[in-house]
Amino acid sequence: MSIVVLASGLGAISGIVGRNFAARRYAMAQILIVDMSDKTTFLAAHVAFLPLIAVQTTAFILMNLGIPRHHRAVTVQAILGELESHGRSITDPLTGLVNRRGLEEAFDALQATGPERTLFYLDLDGFKQVNDRLGHAAGDALLREVGRRLGE
């Protein structure tokens, strides 16, 4: 029976950490309530185990202080990684300007929120000749400079 009680307590604790990791003090209070309810019941029948329970409770608290913190750090890191990945997916790495996908997202957002917009189309006359005559490095440099000027 003790194993069943222990397993259900650990199951409840893992759910608490998963749901409330952002509010660490709240999560810790809930964890201690679950933990102490099991220990109080046990101590009512076995008072001689009080020193062992005190040591175990202290160790349990110290170990559980890091779990919500770690869970929160992992979640924040995943969210930041997702934001960075999204930023890369809508930006041209050479010029730093938004790419086609980024333009589509911007147009969708603007269409939903505001009045009609105008799109200016830019064509670099003679760009192919720059690439052909001076090489791709010169073409890339030209694109970076155009991107910098457009971003100003």
Coordinates of N, CA and C in Angstrom, one line a residue:
M1 N 0.8 -1.2 0.0 CA 0.0 0.0 0.0 C 0.9 1.3 0.0
S2 N 2.0 1.2 0.7 CA 2.9 2.4 0.8 C 3.4 2.7 -0.6
I3 N 3.7 1.7 -1.4 CA 4.2 1.9 -2.8 C 3.2 2.6 -3.6
V4 N 1.9 2.2 -3.5 CA 0.8 2.9 -4.3 C 0.7 4.3 -3.9
V5 N 0.7 4.6 -2.6 CA 0.6 6.0 -2.1 C 1.8 6.8 -2.6
L6 N 3.0 6.2 -2.5 CA 4.2 6.9 -3.0 C 4.1 7.2 -4.5
A7 N 3.7 6.2 -5.3 CA 3.6 6.4 -6.7 C 2.6 7.5 -7.1
S8 N 1.4 7.5 -6.4 CA 0.4 8.5 -6.7 C 0.9 9.9 -6.3
G9 N 1.6 9.9 -5.2 CA 2.2 11.2 -4.8 C 3.2 11.8 -5.8
L10 N 4.1 10.9 -6.3 CA 5.0 11.3 -7.3 C 4.3 11.7 -8.6
G11 N 3.3 11.0 -8.9 CA 2.5 11.4 -10.1 C 1.9 12.7 -10.0
A12 N 1.3 13.0 -8.8 CA 0.7 14.3 -8.6 C 1.8 15.4 -8.6
I13 N 2.9 15.1 -8.1 CA 4.0 16.1 -8.1 C 4.5 16.4 -9.5
S14 N 4.6 15.4 -10.3 CA 5.1 15.7 -11.7 C 4.1 16.5 -12.4
G15 N 2.8 16.3 -12.2 CA 1.8 17.1 -12.8 C 1.8 18.6 -12.4
I16 N 2.1 18.7 -11.1 CA 2.2 20.1 -10.5 C 3.3 20.8 -11.1
V17 N 4.5 20.2 -11.2 CA 5.6 20.8 -11.8 C 5.3 21.2 -13.3
G18 N 4.7 20.3 -14.0 CA 4.4 20.5 -15.4 C 3.4 21.7 -15.6
R19 N 2.5 21.8 -14.8 CA 1.5 22.9 -14.9 C 1.9 24.2 -14.4
N20 N 2.7 24.2 -13.3 CA 2.9 25.5 -12.6 C 4.4 25.8 -12.5
F21 N 5.2 25.4 -13.5 CA 6.6 25.7 -13.4 C 6.9 27.2 -13.4
A22 N 6.0 28.0 -14.1 CA 6.3 29.4 -14.2 C 6.2 30.1 -12.8
A23 N 5.3 29.5 -11.9 CA 5.1 30.1 -10.6 C 5.8 29.2 -9.6
R24 N 7.1 29.3 -9.4 CA 7.9 28.3 -8.6 C 7.4 28.2 -7.2
R25 N 7.1 29.3 -6.5 CA 6.7 29.2 -5.1 C 5.3 28.5 -5.0
Y26 N 4.4 28.8 -5.9 CA 3.1 28.1 -5.9 C 3.3 26.6 -6.1
A27 N 4.2 26.3 -7.1 CA 4.4 24.9 -7.4 C 5.0 24.2 -6.2
M28 N 6.0 24.8 -5.5 CA 6.6 24.3 -4.3 C 5.6 24.1 -3.2
A29 N 4.7 25.0 -3.0 CA 3.7 24.9 -1.9 C 2.8 23.7 -2.2
Q30 N 2.4 23.5 -3.5 CA 1.6 22.4 -3.8 C 2.3 21.1 -3.6
I31 N 3.6 21.1 -4.0 CA 4.4 19.8 -3.9 C 4.5 19.5 -2.4
L32 N 4.7 20.5 -1.5 CA 4.9 20.2 -0.1 C 3.6 19.7 0.5
I33 N 2.4 20.2 0.0 CA 1.2 19.8 0.6 C 1.0 18.3 0.2
V34 N 1.3 17.9 -1.0 CA 1.1 16.5 -1.4 C 2.1 15.6 -0.6
D35 N 3.4 16.1 -0.5 CA 4.4 15.3 0.2 C 4.1 15.2 1.7
M36 N 3.7 16.3 2.3 CA 3.4 16.2 3.7 C 2.2 15.5 4.1
S37 N 1.2 15.4 3.2 CA 0.0 14.6 3.5 C 0.4 13.2 3.6
D38 N 1.2 12.7 2.7 CA 1.7 11.3 2.8 C 2.5 11.0 4.1
K39 N 3.4 11.9 4.4 CA 4.3 11.8 5.5 C 3.5 11.9 6.9
T40 N 2.6 12.8 6.9 CA 1.8 12.9 8.1 C 1.0 11.7 8.5
T41 N 0.4 11.1 7.4 CA -0.3 9.8 7.6 C 0.6 8.7 8.1
F42 N 1.8 8.6 7.5 CA 2.8 7.6 7.9 C 3.3 7.8 9.3
L43 N 3.6 9.1 9.7 CA 4.1 9.4 11.0 C 3.0 9.1 12.1
A44 N 1.8 9.3 11.8 CA 0.7 9.0 12.7 C 0.8 7.5 13.2
A45 N 1.2 6.6 12.3 CA 1.3 5.2 12.7 C 2.7 4.8 13.1
H46 N 3.7 5.6 12.7 CA 5.1 5.2 13.0 C 5.9 6.4 13.5
V47 N 5.7 6.9 14.7 CA 6.4 8.1 15.2 C 7.9 7.9 15.3
A48 N 8.4 6.7 15.4 CA 9.8 6.5 15.6 C 10.6 6.9 14.3
F49 N 9.9 7.1 13.2 CA 10.5 7.4 12.0 C 10.7 9.0 11.8
L50 N 10.3 9.8 12.8 CA 10.3 11.2 12.7 C 11.7 11.8 12.2
P51 N 12.8 11.3 12.8 CA 14.1 11.9 12.4 C 14.4 11.6 10.9
L52 N 14.1 10.4 10.5 CA 14.3 10.0 9.1 C 13.4 10.8 8.2
I53 N 12.2 11.0 8.6 CA 11.2 11.8 7.7 C 11.7 13.3 7.7
A54 N 12.3 13.8 8.8 CA 12.7 15.2 8.8 C 13.9 15.3 7.8
V55 N 14.8 14.4 7.8 CA 16.0 14.4 6.9 C 15.5 14.3 5.4
Q56 N 14.6 13.3 5.2 CA 14.1 13.1 3.9 C 13.3 14.3 3.4
T57 N 12.6 14.9 4.2 CA 11.8 16.1 3.8 C 12.7 17.2 3.4
T58 N 13.8 17.4 4.2 CA 14.7 18.5 3.8 C 15.4 18.2 2.5
A59 N 15.8 17.0 2.3 CA 16.5 16.6 1.0 C 15.5 16.7 -0.1
F60 N 14.2 16.3 0.1 CA 13.2 16.4 -0.9 C 13.0 17.9 -1.3
I61 N 12.9 18.8 -0.3 CA 12.7 20.2 -0.6 C 13.9 20.8 -1.4
L62 N 15.1 20.5 -1.0 CA 16.2 21.0 -1.7 C 16.3 20.5 -3.2
M63 N 16.0 19.2 -3.4 CA 16.0 18.6 -4.7 C 14.9 19.2 -5.6
N64 N 13.8 19.5 -5.0 CA 12.6 20.0 -5.8 C 12.7 21.5 -6.0
L65 N 13.6 22.2 -5.4 CA 13.8 23.6 -5.7 C 14.3 23.8 -7.1
G66 N 15.1 22.9 -7.6 CA 15.7 23.0 -8.9 C 14.8 22.5 -10.1
I67 N 13.8 21.6 -9.8 CA 13.0 21.0 -10.9 C 12.2 22.1 -11.6
P68 N 11.4 22.9 -10.9 CA 10.6 23.9 -11.6 C 11.5 24.9 -12.3
R69 N 12.6 25.3 -11.7 CA 13.6 26.2 -12.3 C 14.1 25.7 -13.6
H70 N 14.5 24.4 -13.6 CA 15.0 23.7 -14.8 C 13.9 23.6 -15.8
H71 N 12.8 23.2 -15.4 CA 11.6 23.1 -16.4 C 11.3 24.4 -17.1
R72 N 11.4 25.5 -16.3 CA 11.1 26.8 -16.8 C 12.2 27.2 -17.8
A73 N 13.5 27.0 -17.4 CA 14.6 27.3 -18.3 C 14.5 26.6 -19.6
V74 N 14.2 25.3 -19.6 CA 14.1 24.5 -20.8 C 13.0 25.0 -21.7
T75 N 11.8 25.4 -21.1 CA 10.7 25.9 -21.8 C 11.0 27.3 -22.5
V76 N 11.7 28.1 -21.7 CA 12.1 29.4 -22.2 C 13.0 29.3 -23.4
Q77 N 14.0 28.3 -23.2 CA 15.0 28.1 -24.3 C 14.3 27.6 -25.6
A78 N 13.3 26.7 -25.4 CA 12.5 26.2 -26.6 C 11.8 27.3 -27.3
I79 N 11.2 28.2 -26.5 CA 10.4 29.3 -27.1 C 11.3 30.2 -27.8
L80 N 12.5 30.6 -27.2 CA 13.5 31.4 -27.9 C 14.0 30.8 -29.2
G81 N 14.2 29.5 -29.1 CA 14.7 28.8 -30.3 C 13.7 28.8 -31.4
E82 N 12.4 28.7 -31.0 CA 11.3 28.7 -32.0 C 11.2 30.1 -32.6
L83 N 11.3 31.2 -31.8 CA 11.3 32.5 -32.3 C 12.5 32.8 -33.3
E84 N 13.7 32.3 -32.9 CA 14.8 32.5 -33.7 C 14.7 31.8 -35.1
S85 N 14.2 30.6 -35.0 CA 13.9 29.8 -36.2 C 12.9 30.5 -37.1
H86 N 11.9 31.0 -36.5 CA 10.9 31.7 -37.3 C 11.5 32.9 -38.0
G87 N 12.3 33.7 -37.2 CA 13.0 34.8 -37.8 C 13.9 34.5 -39.0
R88 N 14.6 33.4 -38.9 CA 15.4 32.9 -40.0 C 14.6 32.5 -41.2
S89 N 13.4 31.9 -40.9 CA 12.6 31.5 -42.0 C 12.0 32.6 -42.8
I90 N 11.9 33.8 -42.3 CA 11.3 34.9 -43.0 C 12.2 36.0 -43.4
T91 N 13.5 35.7 -43.2 CA 14.6 36.7 -43.5 C 15.6 36.1 -44.5
D92 N 16.0 36.9 -45.4 CA 17.1 36.6 -46.4 C 18.4 36.7 -45.6
P93 N 19.2 35.7 -45.5 CA 20.4 35.8 -44.8 C 21.5 36.7 -45.4
L94 N 21.4 36.9 -46.7 CA 22.4 37.8 -47.3 C 22.1 39.2 -47.1
T95 N 20.9 39.6 -47.3 CA 20.5 41.1 -47.3 C 20.0 41.5 -45.9
G96 N 19.4 40.5 -45.2 CA 18.8 40.9 -43.9 C 17.3 41.4 -44.1
L97 N 16.9 41.4 -45.3 CA 15.5 41.8 -45.6 C 14.6 40.7 -45.6
V98 N 13.3 40.9 -45.4 CA 12.3 39.8 -45.4 C 12.3 39.2 -46.7
N99 N 12.0 37.9 -46.7 CA 11.9 37.1 -48.0 C 10.5 37.0 -48.4
R100 N 10.2 36.2 -49.3 CA 8.8 36.0 -49.8 C 7.8 35.6 -48.7
R101 N 8.2 34.6 -47.9 CA 7.4 34.2 -46.8 C 7.2 35.3 -45.8
G102 N 8.2 36.1 -45.5 CA 8.1 37.2 -44.6 C 7.1 38.3 -45.2
L103 N 7.2 38.5 -46.5 CA 6.3 39.5 -47.1 C 4.9 39.0 -47.0
E104 N 4.7 37.7 -47.3 CA 3.3 37.2 -47.2 C 2.7 37.3 -45.8
E105 N 3.5 37.0 -44.8 CA 3.1 37.2 -43.4 C 2.7 38.6 -43.1
A106 N 3.6 39.6 -43.5 CA 3.4 41.0 -43.3 C 2.1 41.4 -44.0
F107 N 1.9 41.0 -45.3 CA 0.7 41.4 -46.0 C -0.5 40.9 -45.4
D108 N -0.5 39.6 -44.9 CA -1.7 39.0 -44.2 C -2.0 39.8 -43.0
A109 N -1.0 40.2 -42.2 CA -1.2 41.0 -41.0 C -1.8 42.3 -41.3
L110 N -1.2 43.0 -42.3 CA -1.7 44.3 -42.7 C -3.1 44.3 -43.3
Q111 N -3.4 43.2 -44.0 CA -4.7 43.1 -44.6 C -5.8 43.0 -43.6
A112 N -5.5 42.3 -42.5 CA -6.5 42.0 -41.5 C -6.7 43.3 -40.6
T113 N -5.7 44.2 -40.5 CA -5.8 45.3 -39.5 C -6.0 46.6 -40.1
G114 N -5.7 46.9 -41.3 CA -5.7 48.3 -41.7 C -6.3 48.5 -43.1
P115 N -6.1 49.8 -43.6 CA -6.6 50.1 -44.9 C -5.7 49.5 -46.0
E116 N -6.0 49.7 -47.2 CA -5.3 49.2 -48.3 C -3.9 49.7 -48.3
R117 N -2.9 48.9 -48.8 CA -1.5 49.2 -48.8 C -1.0 49.2 -50.2
T118 N 0.1 49.8 -50.4 CA 0.7 49.8 -51.8 C 2.1 49.0 -51.7
L119 N 2.3 48.3 -52.7 CA 3.6 47.5 -52.8 C 4.4 48.2 -53.9
F120 N 5.6 48.5 -53.5 CA 6.6 49.0 -54.5 C 7.5 47.9 -54.9
Y121 N 7.7 47.7 -56.2 CA 8.5 46.7 -56.8 C 9.8 47.3 -57.2
L122 N 10.9 46.6 -56.8 CA 12.2 47.1 -57.1 C 12.9 46.1 -58.0
D123 N 13.5 46.5 -59.1 CA 14.2 45.7 -60.0 C 15.6 46.3 -60.2
L124 N 16.6 45.5 -59.9 CA 18.0 46.0 -60.1 C 18.4 45.8 -61.5
D125 N 18.3 46.8 -62.3 CA 18.7 46.7 -63.7 C 20.2 46.4 -63.8
G126 N 20.6 45.5 -64.6 CA 22.0 45.1 -64.8 C 22.6 44.3 -63.8
F127 N 21.8 43.7 -62.9 CA 22.3 42.9 -61.8 C 23.0 41.6 -62.3
K128 N 22.4 41.0 -63.3 CA 22.9 39.8 -63.9 C 24.3 40.1 -64.5
Q129 N 24.5 41.2 -65.1 CA 25.8 41.5 -65.7 C 26.8 41.7 -64.6
V130 N 26.5 42.3 -63.5 CA 27.4 42.5 -62.4 C 27.8 41.1 -61.9
N131 N 26.9 40.2 -61.8 CA 27.2 38.8 -61.3 C 28.1 38.1 -62.4
D132 N 27.7 38.3 -63.7 CA 28.5 37.6 -64.7 C 29.9 38.1 -64.9
R133 N 30.0 39.4 -64.8 CA 31.4 40.1 -65.1 C 32.3 40.1 -63.9
L134 N 31.7 40.4 -62.7 CA 32.5 40.6 -61.5 C 32.5 39.4 -60.6
G135 N 31.6 38.5 -60.8 CA 31.5 37.3 -59.9 C 30.4 37.4 -58.9
H136 N 30.1 36.3 -58.3 CA 29.0 36.2 -57.3 C 29.3 37.0 -56.0
A137 N 30.6 37.1 -55.7 CA 31.0 37.9 -54.5 C 30.6 39.3 -54.7
A138 N 30.8 39.9 -55.9 CA 30.5 41.3 -56.1 C 28.9 41.4 -56.1
G139 N 28.2 40.4 -56.7 CA 26.8 40.5 -56.7 C 26.2 40.4 -55.3
D140 N 26.8 39.6 -54.5 CA 26.4 39.5 -53.1 C 26.6 40.8 -52.4
A141 N 27.8 41.4 -52.6 CA 28.1 42.7 -52.0 C 27.1 43.8 -52.4
L142 N 26.7 43.8 -53.7 CA 25.7 44.7 -54.2 C 24.4 44.5 -53.5
L143 N 24.0 43.2 -53.4 CA 22.7 43.0 -52.7 C 22.7 43.4 -51.3
R144 N 23.8 43.1 -50.6 CA 23.9 43.6 -49.2 C 23.8 45.1 -49.1
E145 N 24.5 45.8 -50.0 CA 24.4 47.3 -49.9 C 23.0 47.8 -50.2
V146 N 22.3 47.2 -51.2 CA 21.0 47.6 -51.5 C 20.1 47.3 -50.3
G147 N 20.3 46.1 -49.7 CA 19.5 45.8 -48.5 C 19.7 46.8 -47.4
R148 N 21.0 47.2 -47.2 CA 21.3 48.2 -46.1 C 20.6 49.5 -46.4
R149 N 20.7 49.9 -47.7 CA 20.1 51.2 -48.0 C 18.6 51.2 -47.9
L150 N 18.0 50.1 -48.3 CA 16.5 49.9 -48.1 C 16.1 49.9 -46.7
G151 N 16.9 49.4 -45.8 CA 16.6 49.3 -44.4 C 16.8 50.6 -43.7
E152 N 17.4 51.6 -44.3 CA 17.6 52.9 -43.6 C 16.3 53.6 -43.5

